[in-house]
Coordinates of C-alpha atoms and ligand atoms in Angstrom, one line a residue:
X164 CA -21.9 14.0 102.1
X165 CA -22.1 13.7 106.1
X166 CA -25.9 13.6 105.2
X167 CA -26.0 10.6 102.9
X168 CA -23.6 8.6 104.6
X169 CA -25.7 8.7 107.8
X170 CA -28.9 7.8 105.9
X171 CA -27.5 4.8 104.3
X172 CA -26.4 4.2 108.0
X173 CA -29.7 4.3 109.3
X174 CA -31.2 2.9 106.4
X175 CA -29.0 -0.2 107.3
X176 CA -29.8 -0.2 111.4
X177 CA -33.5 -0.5 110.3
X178 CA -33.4 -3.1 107.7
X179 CA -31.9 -5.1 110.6
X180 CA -34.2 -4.1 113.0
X181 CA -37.2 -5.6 110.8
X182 CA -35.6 -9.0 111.3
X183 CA -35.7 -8.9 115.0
X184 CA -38.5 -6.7 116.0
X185 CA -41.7 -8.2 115.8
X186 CA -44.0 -7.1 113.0
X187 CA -46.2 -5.6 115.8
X188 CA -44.6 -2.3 116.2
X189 CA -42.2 -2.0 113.4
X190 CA -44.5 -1.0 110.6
X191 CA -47.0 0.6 112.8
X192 CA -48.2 4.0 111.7
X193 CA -51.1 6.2 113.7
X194 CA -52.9 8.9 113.0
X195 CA -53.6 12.1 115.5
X196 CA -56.5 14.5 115.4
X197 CA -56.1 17.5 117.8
X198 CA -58.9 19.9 118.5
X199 CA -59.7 22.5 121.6
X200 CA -56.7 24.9 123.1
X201 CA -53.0 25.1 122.9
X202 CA -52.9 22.3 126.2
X203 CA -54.3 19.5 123.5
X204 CA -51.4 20.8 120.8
X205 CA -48.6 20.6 123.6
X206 CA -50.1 17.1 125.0
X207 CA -50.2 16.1 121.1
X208 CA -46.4 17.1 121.4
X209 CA -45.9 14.2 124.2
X210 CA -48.3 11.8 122.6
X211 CA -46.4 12.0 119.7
X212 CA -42.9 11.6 121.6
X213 CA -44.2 8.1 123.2
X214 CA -45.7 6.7 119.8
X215 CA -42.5 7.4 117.9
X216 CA -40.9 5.7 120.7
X217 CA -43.0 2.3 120.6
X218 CA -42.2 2.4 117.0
X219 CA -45.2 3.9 115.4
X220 CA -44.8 6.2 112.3
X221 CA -46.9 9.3 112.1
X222 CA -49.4 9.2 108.7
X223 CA -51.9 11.7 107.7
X224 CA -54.4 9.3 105.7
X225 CA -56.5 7.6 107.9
X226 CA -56.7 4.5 105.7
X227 CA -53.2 3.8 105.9
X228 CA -53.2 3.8 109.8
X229 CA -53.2 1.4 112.6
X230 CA -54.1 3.6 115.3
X231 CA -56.4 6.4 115.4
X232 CA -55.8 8.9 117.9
X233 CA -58.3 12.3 118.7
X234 CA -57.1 14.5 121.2
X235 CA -60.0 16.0 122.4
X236 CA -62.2 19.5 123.8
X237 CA -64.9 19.5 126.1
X238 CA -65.5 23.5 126.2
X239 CA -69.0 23.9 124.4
X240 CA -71.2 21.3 123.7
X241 CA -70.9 21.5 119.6
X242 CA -67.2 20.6 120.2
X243 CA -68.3 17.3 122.4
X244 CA -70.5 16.3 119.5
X245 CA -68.6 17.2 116.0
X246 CA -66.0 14.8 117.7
X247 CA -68.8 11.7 118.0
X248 CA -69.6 12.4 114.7
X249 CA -66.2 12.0 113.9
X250 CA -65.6 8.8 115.8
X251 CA -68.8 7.5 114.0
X252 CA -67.8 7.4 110.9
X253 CA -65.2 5.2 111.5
X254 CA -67.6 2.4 111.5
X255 CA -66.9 1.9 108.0
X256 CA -62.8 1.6 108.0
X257 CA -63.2 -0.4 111.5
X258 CA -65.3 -3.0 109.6
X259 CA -62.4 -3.2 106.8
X260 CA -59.8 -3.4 109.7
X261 CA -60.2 -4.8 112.8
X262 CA -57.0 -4.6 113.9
X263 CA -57.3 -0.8 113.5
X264 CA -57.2 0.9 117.1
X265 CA -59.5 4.0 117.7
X266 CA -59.0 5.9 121.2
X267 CA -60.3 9.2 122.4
X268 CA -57.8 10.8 125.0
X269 CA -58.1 14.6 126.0
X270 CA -60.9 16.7 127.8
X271 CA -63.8 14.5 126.3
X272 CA -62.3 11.4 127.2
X273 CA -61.8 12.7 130.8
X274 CA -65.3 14.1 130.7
X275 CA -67.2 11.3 129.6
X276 CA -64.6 8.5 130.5
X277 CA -65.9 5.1 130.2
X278 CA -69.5 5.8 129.0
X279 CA -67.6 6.7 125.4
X280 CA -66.8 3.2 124.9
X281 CA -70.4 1.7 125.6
X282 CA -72.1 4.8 123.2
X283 CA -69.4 4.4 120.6
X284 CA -68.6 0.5 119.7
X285 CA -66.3 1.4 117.4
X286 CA -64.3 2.5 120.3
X287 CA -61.1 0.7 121.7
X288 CA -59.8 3.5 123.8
X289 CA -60.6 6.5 126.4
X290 CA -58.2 8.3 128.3
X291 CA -57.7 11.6 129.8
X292 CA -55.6 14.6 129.7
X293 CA -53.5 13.6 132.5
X294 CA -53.4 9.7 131.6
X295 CA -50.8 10.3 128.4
X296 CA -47.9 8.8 130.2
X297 CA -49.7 5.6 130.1
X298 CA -50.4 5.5 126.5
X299 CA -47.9 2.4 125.8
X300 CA -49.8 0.2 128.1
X301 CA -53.2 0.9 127.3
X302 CA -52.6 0.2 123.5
X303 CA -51.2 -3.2 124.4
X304 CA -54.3 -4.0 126.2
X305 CA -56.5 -2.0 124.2
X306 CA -55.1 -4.7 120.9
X307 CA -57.1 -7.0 122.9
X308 CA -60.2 -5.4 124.7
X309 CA -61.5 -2.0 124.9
X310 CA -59.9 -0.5 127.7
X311 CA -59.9 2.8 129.7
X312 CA -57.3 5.0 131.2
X313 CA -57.2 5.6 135.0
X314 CA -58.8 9.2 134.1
X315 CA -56.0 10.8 137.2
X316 CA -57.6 13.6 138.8
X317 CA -54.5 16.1 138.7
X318 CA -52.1 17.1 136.4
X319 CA -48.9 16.3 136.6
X320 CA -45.4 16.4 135.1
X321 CA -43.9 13.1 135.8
X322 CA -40.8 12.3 133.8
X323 CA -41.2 15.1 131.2
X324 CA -38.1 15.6 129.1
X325 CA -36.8 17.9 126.2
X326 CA -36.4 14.4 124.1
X327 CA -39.6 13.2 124.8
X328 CA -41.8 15.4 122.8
X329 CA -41.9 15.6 118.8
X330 CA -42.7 18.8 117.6
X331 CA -44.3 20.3 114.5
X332 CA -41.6 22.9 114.0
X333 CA -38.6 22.2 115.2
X334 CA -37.3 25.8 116.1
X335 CA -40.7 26.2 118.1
X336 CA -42.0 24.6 121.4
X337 CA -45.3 24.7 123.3
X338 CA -44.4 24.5 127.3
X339 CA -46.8 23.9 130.0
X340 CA -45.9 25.8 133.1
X341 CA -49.1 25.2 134.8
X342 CA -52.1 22.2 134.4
X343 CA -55.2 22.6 135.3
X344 CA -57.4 25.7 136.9
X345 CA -59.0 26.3 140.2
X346 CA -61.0 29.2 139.2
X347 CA -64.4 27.7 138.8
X348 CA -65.6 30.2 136.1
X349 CA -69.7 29.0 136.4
X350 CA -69.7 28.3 132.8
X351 CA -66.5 26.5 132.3
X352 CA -66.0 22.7 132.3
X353 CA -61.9 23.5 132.4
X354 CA -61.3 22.7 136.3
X355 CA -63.3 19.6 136.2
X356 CA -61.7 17.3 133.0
X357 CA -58.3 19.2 134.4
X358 CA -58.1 19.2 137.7
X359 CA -56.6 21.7 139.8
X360 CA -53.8 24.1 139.5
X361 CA -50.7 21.9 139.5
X362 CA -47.3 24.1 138.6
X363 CA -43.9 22.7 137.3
X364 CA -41.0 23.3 139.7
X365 CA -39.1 26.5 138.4
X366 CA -36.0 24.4 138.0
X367 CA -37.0 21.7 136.1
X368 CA -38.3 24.1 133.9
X369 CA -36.0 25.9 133.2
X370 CA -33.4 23.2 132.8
X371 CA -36.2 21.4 129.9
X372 CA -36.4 25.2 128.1
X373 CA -32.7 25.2 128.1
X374 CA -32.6 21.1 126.9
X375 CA -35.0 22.9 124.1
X376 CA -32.8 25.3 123.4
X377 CA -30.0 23.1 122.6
X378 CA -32.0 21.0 120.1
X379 CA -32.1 24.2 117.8
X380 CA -35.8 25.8 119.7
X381 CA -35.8 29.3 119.0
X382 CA -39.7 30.3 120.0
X383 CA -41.3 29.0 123.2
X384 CA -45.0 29.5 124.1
X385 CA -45.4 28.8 127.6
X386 CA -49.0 27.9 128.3
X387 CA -51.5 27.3 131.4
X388 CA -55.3 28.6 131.8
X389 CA -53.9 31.5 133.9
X390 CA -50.3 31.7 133.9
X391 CA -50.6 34.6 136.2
X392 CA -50.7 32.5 138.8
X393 CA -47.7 29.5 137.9
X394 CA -46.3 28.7 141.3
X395 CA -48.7 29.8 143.6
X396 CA -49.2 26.2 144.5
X397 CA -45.7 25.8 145.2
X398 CA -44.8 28.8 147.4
X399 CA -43.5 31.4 144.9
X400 CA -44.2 34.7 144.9
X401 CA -45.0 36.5 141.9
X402 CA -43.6 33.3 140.1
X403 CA -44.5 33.8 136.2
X404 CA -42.6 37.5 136.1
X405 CA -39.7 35.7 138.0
X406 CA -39.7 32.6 135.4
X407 CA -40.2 35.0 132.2
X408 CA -37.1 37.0 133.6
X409 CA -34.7 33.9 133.9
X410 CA -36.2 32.5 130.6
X411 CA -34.9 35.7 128.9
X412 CA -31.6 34.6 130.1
X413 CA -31.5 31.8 127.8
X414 CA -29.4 32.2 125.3
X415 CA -30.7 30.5 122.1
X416 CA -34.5 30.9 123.3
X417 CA -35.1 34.2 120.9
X418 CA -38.7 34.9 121.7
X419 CA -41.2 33.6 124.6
X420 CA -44.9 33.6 124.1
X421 CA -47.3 33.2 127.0
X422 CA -50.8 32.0 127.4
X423 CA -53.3 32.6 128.7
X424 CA -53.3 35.7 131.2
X425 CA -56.2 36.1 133.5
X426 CA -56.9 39.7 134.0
X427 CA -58.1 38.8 137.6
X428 CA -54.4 38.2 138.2
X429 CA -52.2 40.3 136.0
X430 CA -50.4 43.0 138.3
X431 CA -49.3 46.2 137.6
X432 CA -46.3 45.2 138.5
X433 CA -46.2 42.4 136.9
X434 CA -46.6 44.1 133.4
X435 CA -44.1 46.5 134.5
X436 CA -41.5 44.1 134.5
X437 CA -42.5 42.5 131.0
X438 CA -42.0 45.4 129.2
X439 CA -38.3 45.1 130.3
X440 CA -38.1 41.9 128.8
X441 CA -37.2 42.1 124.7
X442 CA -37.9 38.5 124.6
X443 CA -41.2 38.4 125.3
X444 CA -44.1 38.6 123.3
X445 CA -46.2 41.4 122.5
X446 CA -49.7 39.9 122.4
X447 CA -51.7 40.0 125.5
X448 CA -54.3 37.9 125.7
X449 CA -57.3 38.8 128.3
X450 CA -60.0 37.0 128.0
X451 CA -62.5 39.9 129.0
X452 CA -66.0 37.2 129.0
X453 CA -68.5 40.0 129.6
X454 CA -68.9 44.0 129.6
X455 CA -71.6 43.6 132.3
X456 CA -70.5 43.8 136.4
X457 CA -73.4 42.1 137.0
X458 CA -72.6 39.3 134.3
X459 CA -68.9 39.0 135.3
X460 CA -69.8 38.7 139.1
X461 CA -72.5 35.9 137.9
X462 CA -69.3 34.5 136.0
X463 CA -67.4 34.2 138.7
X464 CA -64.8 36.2 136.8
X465 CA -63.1 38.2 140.6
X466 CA -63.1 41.5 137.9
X467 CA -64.6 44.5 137.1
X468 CA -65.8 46.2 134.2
X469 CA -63.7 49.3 135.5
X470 CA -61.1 46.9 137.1
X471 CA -60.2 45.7 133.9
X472 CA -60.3 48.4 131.4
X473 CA -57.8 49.6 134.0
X474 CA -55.6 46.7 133.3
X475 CA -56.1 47.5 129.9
X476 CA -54.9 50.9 130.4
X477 CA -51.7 50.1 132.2
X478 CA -50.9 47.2 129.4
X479 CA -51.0 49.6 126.5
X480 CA -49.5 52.4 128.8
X481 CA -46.3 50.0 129.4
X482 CA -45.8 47.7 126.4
X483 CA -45.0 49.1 123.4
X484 CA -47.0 48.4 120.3
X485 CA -48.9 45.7 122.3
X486 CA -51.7 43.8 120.7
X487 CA -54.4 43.0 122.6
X488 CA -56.6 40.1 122.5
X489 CA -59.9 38.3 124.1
X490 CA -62.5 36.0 124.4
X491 CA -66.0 37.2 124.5
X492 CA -69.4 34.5 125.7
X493 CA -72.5 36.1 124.7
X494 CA -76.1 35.1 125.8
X495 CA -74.8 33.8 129.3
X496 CA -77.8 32.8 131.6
X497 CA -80.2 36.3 132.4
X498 CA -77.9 38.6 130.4
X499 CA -80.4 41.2 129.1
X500 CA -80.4 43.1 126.0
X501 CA -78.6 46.3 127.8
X502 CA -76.0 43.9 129.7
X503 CA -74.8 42.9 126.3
X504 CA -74.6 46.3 125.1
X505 CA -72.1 46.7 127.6
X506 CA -69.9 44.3 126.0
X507 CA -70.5 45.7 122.4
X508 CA -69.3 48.8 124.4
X509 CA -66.5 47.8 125.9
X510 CA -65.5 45.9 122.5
X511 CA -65.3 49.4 120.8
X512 CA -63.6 51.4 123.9
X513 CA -60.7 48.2 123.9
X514 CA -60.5 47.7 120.4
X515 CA -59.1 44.1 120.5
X516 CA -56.8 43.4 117.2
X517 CA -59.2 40.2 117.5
X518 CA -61.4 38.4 119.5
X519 CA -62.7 35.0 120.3
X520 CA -66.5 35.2 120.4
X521 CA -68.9 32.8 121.4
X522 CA -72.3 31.6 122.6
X523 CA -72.7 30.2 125.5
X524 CA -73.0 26.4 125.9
X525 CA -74.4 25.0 128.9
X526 CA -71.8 22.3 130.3
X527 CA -73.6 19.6 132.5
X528 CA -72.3 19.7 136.3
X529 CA -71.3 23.2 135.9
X530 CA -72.9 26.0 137.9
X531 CA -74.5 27.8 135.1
X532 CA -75.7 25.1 133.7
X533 CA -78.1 24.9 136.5
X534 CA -79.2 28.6 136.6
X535 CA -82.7 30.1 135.6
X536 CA -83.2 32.2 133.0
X537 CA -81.1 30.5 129.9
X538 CA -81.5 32.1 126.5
X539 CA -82.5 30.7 123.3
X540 CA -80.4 29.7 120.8
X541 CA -81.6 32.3 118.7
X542 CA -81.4 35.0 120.8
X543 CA -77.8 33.8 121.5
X544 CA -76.8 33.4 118.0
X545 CA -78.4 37.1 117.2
X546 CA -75.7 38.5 120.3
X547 CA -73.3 37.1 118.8
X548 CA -73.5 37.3 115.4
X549 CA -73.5 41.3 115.8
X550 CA -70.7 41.1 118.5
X551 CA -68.9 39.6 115.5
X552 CA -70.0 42.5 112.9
X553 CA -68.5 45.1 115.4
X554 CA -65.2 43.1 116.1
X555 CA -64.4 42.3 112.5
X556 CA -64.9 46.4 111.5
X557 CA -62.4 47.2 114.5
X558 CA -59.8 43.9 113.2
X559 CA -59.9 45.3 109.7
X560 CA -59.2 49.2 111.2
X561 CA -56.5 48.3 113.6
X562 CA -55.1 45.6 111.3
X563 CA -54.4 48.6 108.5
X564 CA -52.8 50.7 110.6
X565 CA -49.9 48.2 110.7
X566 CA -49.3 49.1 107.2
X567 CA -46.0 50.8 106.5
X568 CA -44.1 49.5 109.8
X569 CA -41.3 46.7 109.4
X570 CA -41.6 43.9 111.6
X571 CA -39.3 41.1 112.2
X572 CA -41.4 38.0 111.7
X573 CA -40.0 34.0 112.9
X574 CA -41.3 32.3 109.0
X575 CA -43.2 29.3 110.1
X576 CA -44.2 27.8 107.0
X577 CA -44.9 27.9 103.2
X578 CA -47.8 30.4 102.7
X579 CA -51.3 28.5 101.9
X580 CA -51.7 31.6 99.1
X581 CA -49.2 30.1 96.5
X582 CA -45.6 28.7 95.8
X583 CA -43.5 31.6 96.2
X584 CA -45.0 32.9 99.4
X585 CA -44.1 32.1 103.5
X586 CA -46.6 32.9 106.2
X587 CA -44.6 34.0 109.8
X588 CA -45.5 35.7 113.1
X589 CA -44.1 38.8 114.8
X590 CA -43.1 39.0 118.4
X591 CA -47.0 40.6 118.9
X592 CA -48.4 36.9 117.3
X593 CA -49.8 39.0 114.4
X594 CA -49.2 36.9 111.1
X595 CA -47.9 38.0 107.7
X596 CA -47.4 36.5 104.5
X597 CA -44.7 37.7 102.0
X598 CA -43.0 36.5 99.3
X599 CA -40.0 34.0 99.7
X600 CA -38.6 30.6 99.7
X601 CA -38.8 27.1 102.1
X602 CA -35.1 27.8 103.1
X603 CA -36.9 30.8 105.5
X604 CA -38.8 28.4 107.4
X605 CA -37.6 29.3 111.2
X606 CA -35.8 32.4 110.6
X607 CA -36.0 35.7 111.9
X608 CA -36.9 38.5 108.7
X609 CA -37.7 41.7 108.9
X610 CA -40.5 42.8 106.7
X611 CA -42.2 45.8 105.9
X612 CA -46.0 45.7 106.2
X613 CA -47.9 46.3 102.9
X614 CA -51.2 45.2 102.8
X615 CA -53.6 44.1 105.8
X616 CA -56.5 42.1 105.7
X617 CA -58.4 41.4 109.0
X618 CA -56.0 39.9 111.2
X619 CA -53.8 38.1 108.4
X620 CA -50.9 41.2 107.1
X621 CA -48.6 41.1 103.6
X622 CA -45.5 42.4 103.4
X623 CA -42.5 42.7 101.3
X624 CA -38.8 41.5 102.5
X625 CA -36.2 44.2 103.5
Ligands
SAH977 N1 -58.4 29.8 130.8 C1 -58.9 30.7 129.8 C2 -60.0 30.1 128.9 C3 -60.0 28.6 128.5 S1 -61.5 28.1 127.7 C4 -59.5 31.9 130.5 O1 -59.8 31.9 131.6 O2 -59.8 32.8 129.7 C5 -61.4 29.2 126.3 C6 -62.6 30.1 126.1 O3 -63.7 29.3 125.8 C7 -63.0 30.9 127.3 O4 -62.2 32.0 127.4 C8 -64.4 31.2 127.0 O5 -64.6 32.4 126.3 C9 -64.9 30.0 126.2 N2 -65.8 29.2 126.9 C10 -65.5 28.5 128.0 N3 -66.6 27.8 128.4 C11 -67.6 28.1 127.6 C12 -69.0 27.8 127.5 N4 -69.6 27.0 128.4 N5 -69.7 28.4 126.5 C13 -69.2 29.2 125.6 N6 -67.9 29.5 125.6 C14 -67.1 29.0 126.6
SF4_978 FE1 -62.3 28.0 132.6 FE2 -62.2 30.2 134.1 FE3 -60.3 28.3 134.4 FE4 -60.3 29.8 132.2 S1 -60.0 30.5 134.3 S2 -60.1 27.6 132.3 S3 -62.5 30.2 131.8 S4 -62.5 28.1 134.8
F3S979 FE1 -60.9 22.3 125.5 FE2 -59.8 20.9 127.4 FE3 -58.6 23.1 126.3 S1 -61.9 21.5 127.3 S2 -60.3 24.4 125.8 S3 -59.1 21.2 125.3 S4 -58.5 22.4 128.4

């Protein structure tokens, strides 16, 4: 009843506002492609905030919209030139609407900044990750002219509030802790379309986890490119343990996810402490890069082959039922045919639940882009494609030995399998599909594994 009423209330407040707002805005829908990591889907969680505010409508048909929006990833070169393509063939719908407003924000924007708009002339827009704040401003112009951000050199977290961000679920929340990276990894373009390490003030955090927490959150997934190290910048020792354990004091924030660890800087301590914490997720994450020393040390990576199995050890010693993860780069500059047997190797002594594996892609104006001794494609493709063949055997084998456990599961949405089914994800980010109905959509289940496939699970409700 309450319901109704309140539509036809807003129903009315809008019909008015047609009259007085001017056509500009009111009617206004965009449209907003998000590739690359988990920072792109937690800016598109801002972006989208400030276009609801200026009165745009979100659509999902690109015909139908006045702005197009891509929020964009600079890592490997293929990514940098899928999203051209895609820019390109918007030639066509440009032609039929002029009005229409195309902009690239993200790493690519921030990467290639104002160059985009003379190769692309379809293009009214570049910005970069750290420009979103000014997204109002530069649409106004960009109506006019093609225009570019002011591509700012550092992260930053000016003004971010719980209400202004619109998010995809509304019982779960993407939070950056940390912007940027300092590490300089030789292959990675990361610290240069980011910027440096830039941390948000422990208290302002926690007071915009809490803010989510009152607007019905339930799951947070606090992100950075090494979490590890939130608040080094700003004095704090040990700072992410300390911000995980007053984040568990939340009440209404049921589970915290975090991403992405750098085993360079996880602490023995540190994981010590974790494993008190019944709130936070079971899935590390540890981008491992290499098997090789040699390779890592080339890498830049500050770890060990030994140093980080050791990590390795200590994580599955302490957390319980843990899932590990990682990201693997094969064919990087010189690696020879026994260096990446060393990573096959260490592949099967870990046994990831899954992994991330890719060729190597030189990025201009980083350092391995300018070293000797680059593979061929081929030869990089070859690495990788049997790096893949031994991962998915040891996904498949630790996948099934989940079968038979019950797990409580968060249901996230309708399962892609068929009508009666809902796909969810446990506290160790391991997804499962059962059979039930929309009204499960973010609540907690418990469900009893039954069937594993890769890294995907079935299950049937208890
Ligand atoms: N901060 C994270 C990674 C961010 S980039 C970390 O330190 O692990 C995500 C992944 O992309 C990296 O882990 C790496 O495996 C991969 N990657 C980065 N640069 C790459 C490149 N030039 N070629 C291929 N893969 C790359
Ligand atoms: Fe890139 Fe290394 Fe920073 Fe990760 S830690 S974002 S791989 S430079
Ligand atoms: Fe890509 Fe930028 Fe993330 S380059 S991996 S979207 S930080």
């Amino acid at each position: 009843m309450l319901h109704s009423t309140s539509h036809c209330l807003l129903g009315f407040i809008n019909d008015y506002m047609l009259v007085f707002a001017s056509m500009e805005n009111e009617s206004k829908k965009y449209l907003l492609n998000v590739f690359g990591c988990q920072m792109n889907l937690s800016d598109a969680q801002r972006m989208r905030g400030i276009l609801n505010a200026e009165g745009y409508s979100e659509t999902f048909v690109e015909e139908e919209a006045d702005l197009i929006l891509f929020n964009t990833c600079s890592v490997r070169q293929n990514a940098e030139q899928r999203l051209i393509g895609r820019v390109e063939a918007l030639s066509s719908l440009k032609r039929k609407n002029p009005a229409l407003i195309i902009g690239v924000g993200g790493c690519v924007g921030q990467n290639k900044k104002s160059e985009l708009l003379q190769q692309l002339p379809m293009l009214d827009l570049v910005f970069g990750p750290n420009d979103i704040e000014t997204l109002p401003s530069l649409l106004k112009a960009a109506a006019k002219k093609p225009v570019s951000g002011a591509f700012r050199g550092e992260g930053h977290f000016d003004g971010e509030m719980a209400d202004g961000i619109v998010l995809e679920r509304p019982f779960s929340a993407m939070v950056s802790i940390i912007r940027g990276c300092t590490n300089f990894c030789a292959y990675c373009i990361v610290p240069y379309v980011r910027g440096p390490e830039v941390s948000r003030k422990k208290d302002e955090l926690l007071a915009f986890i809490k803010d989510l927490a009152d607007r019905g959150v339930k799951e947070i997934t606090l992100l950075g490119q090494n979490v590890n190290v939130y608040g080094k910048d700003l004095g704090y020792k040990e700072g992410f343990v300390s911000l995980l354990e007053e984040i568990e004091e939340i009440s209404g924030i049921k589970w915290v996810r975090f991403l992405t660890s750098h085993p360079r800087d996880f602490t023995e301590e540190a994981v010590k402490r974790i494993a008190q914490l019944s709130k936070v997720g079971k899935n590390f994450h540890l981008p491992v890069q290499a098997g090789a020393d040699r390779v890592l040390r080339m890498m830049n990576r500050g770890y060990t082959r030994e140093k980080y199995l050791k990590l390795i050890e200590i994580v599955k010693k302490h957390i319980q039922d843990v899932s590990v993860t990682t990201d693997i780069i094969c064919g990087f500059p010189t690696e020879t045919e026994k260096e990446f047997q060393e990573t096959l190797s260490l592949v099967k002594q870990v046994r990831y639940e899954s992994a991330f594996m890719y060729y190597y892609s030189p990025r201009p104006g980083t350092k391995a882009a300018e070293m000797d001794g680059h593979l061929s494609d081929e030869e990089k493709k070859e690495r990788l494609a049997r790096l893949i063949e031994v991962q998915n055997v040891i996904s498949k084998e630790e996948s099934a030995k989940q079968i038979g456990k019950v797990v409580e599961v968060l249901v996230d949405s309708k399962a892609a399998r068929g009508d009666n089914h809902v796909a969810g994800r446990n506290l160790a980010n391991r997804t499962v599909n059962f059979e039930g109905n929309e009204s499960m959509v973010g609540t907690f289940q418990q469900v009893e594994i039954t069937e594993a496939r890769n890294w995907t699970l079935s299950g049937r409700l208890i």
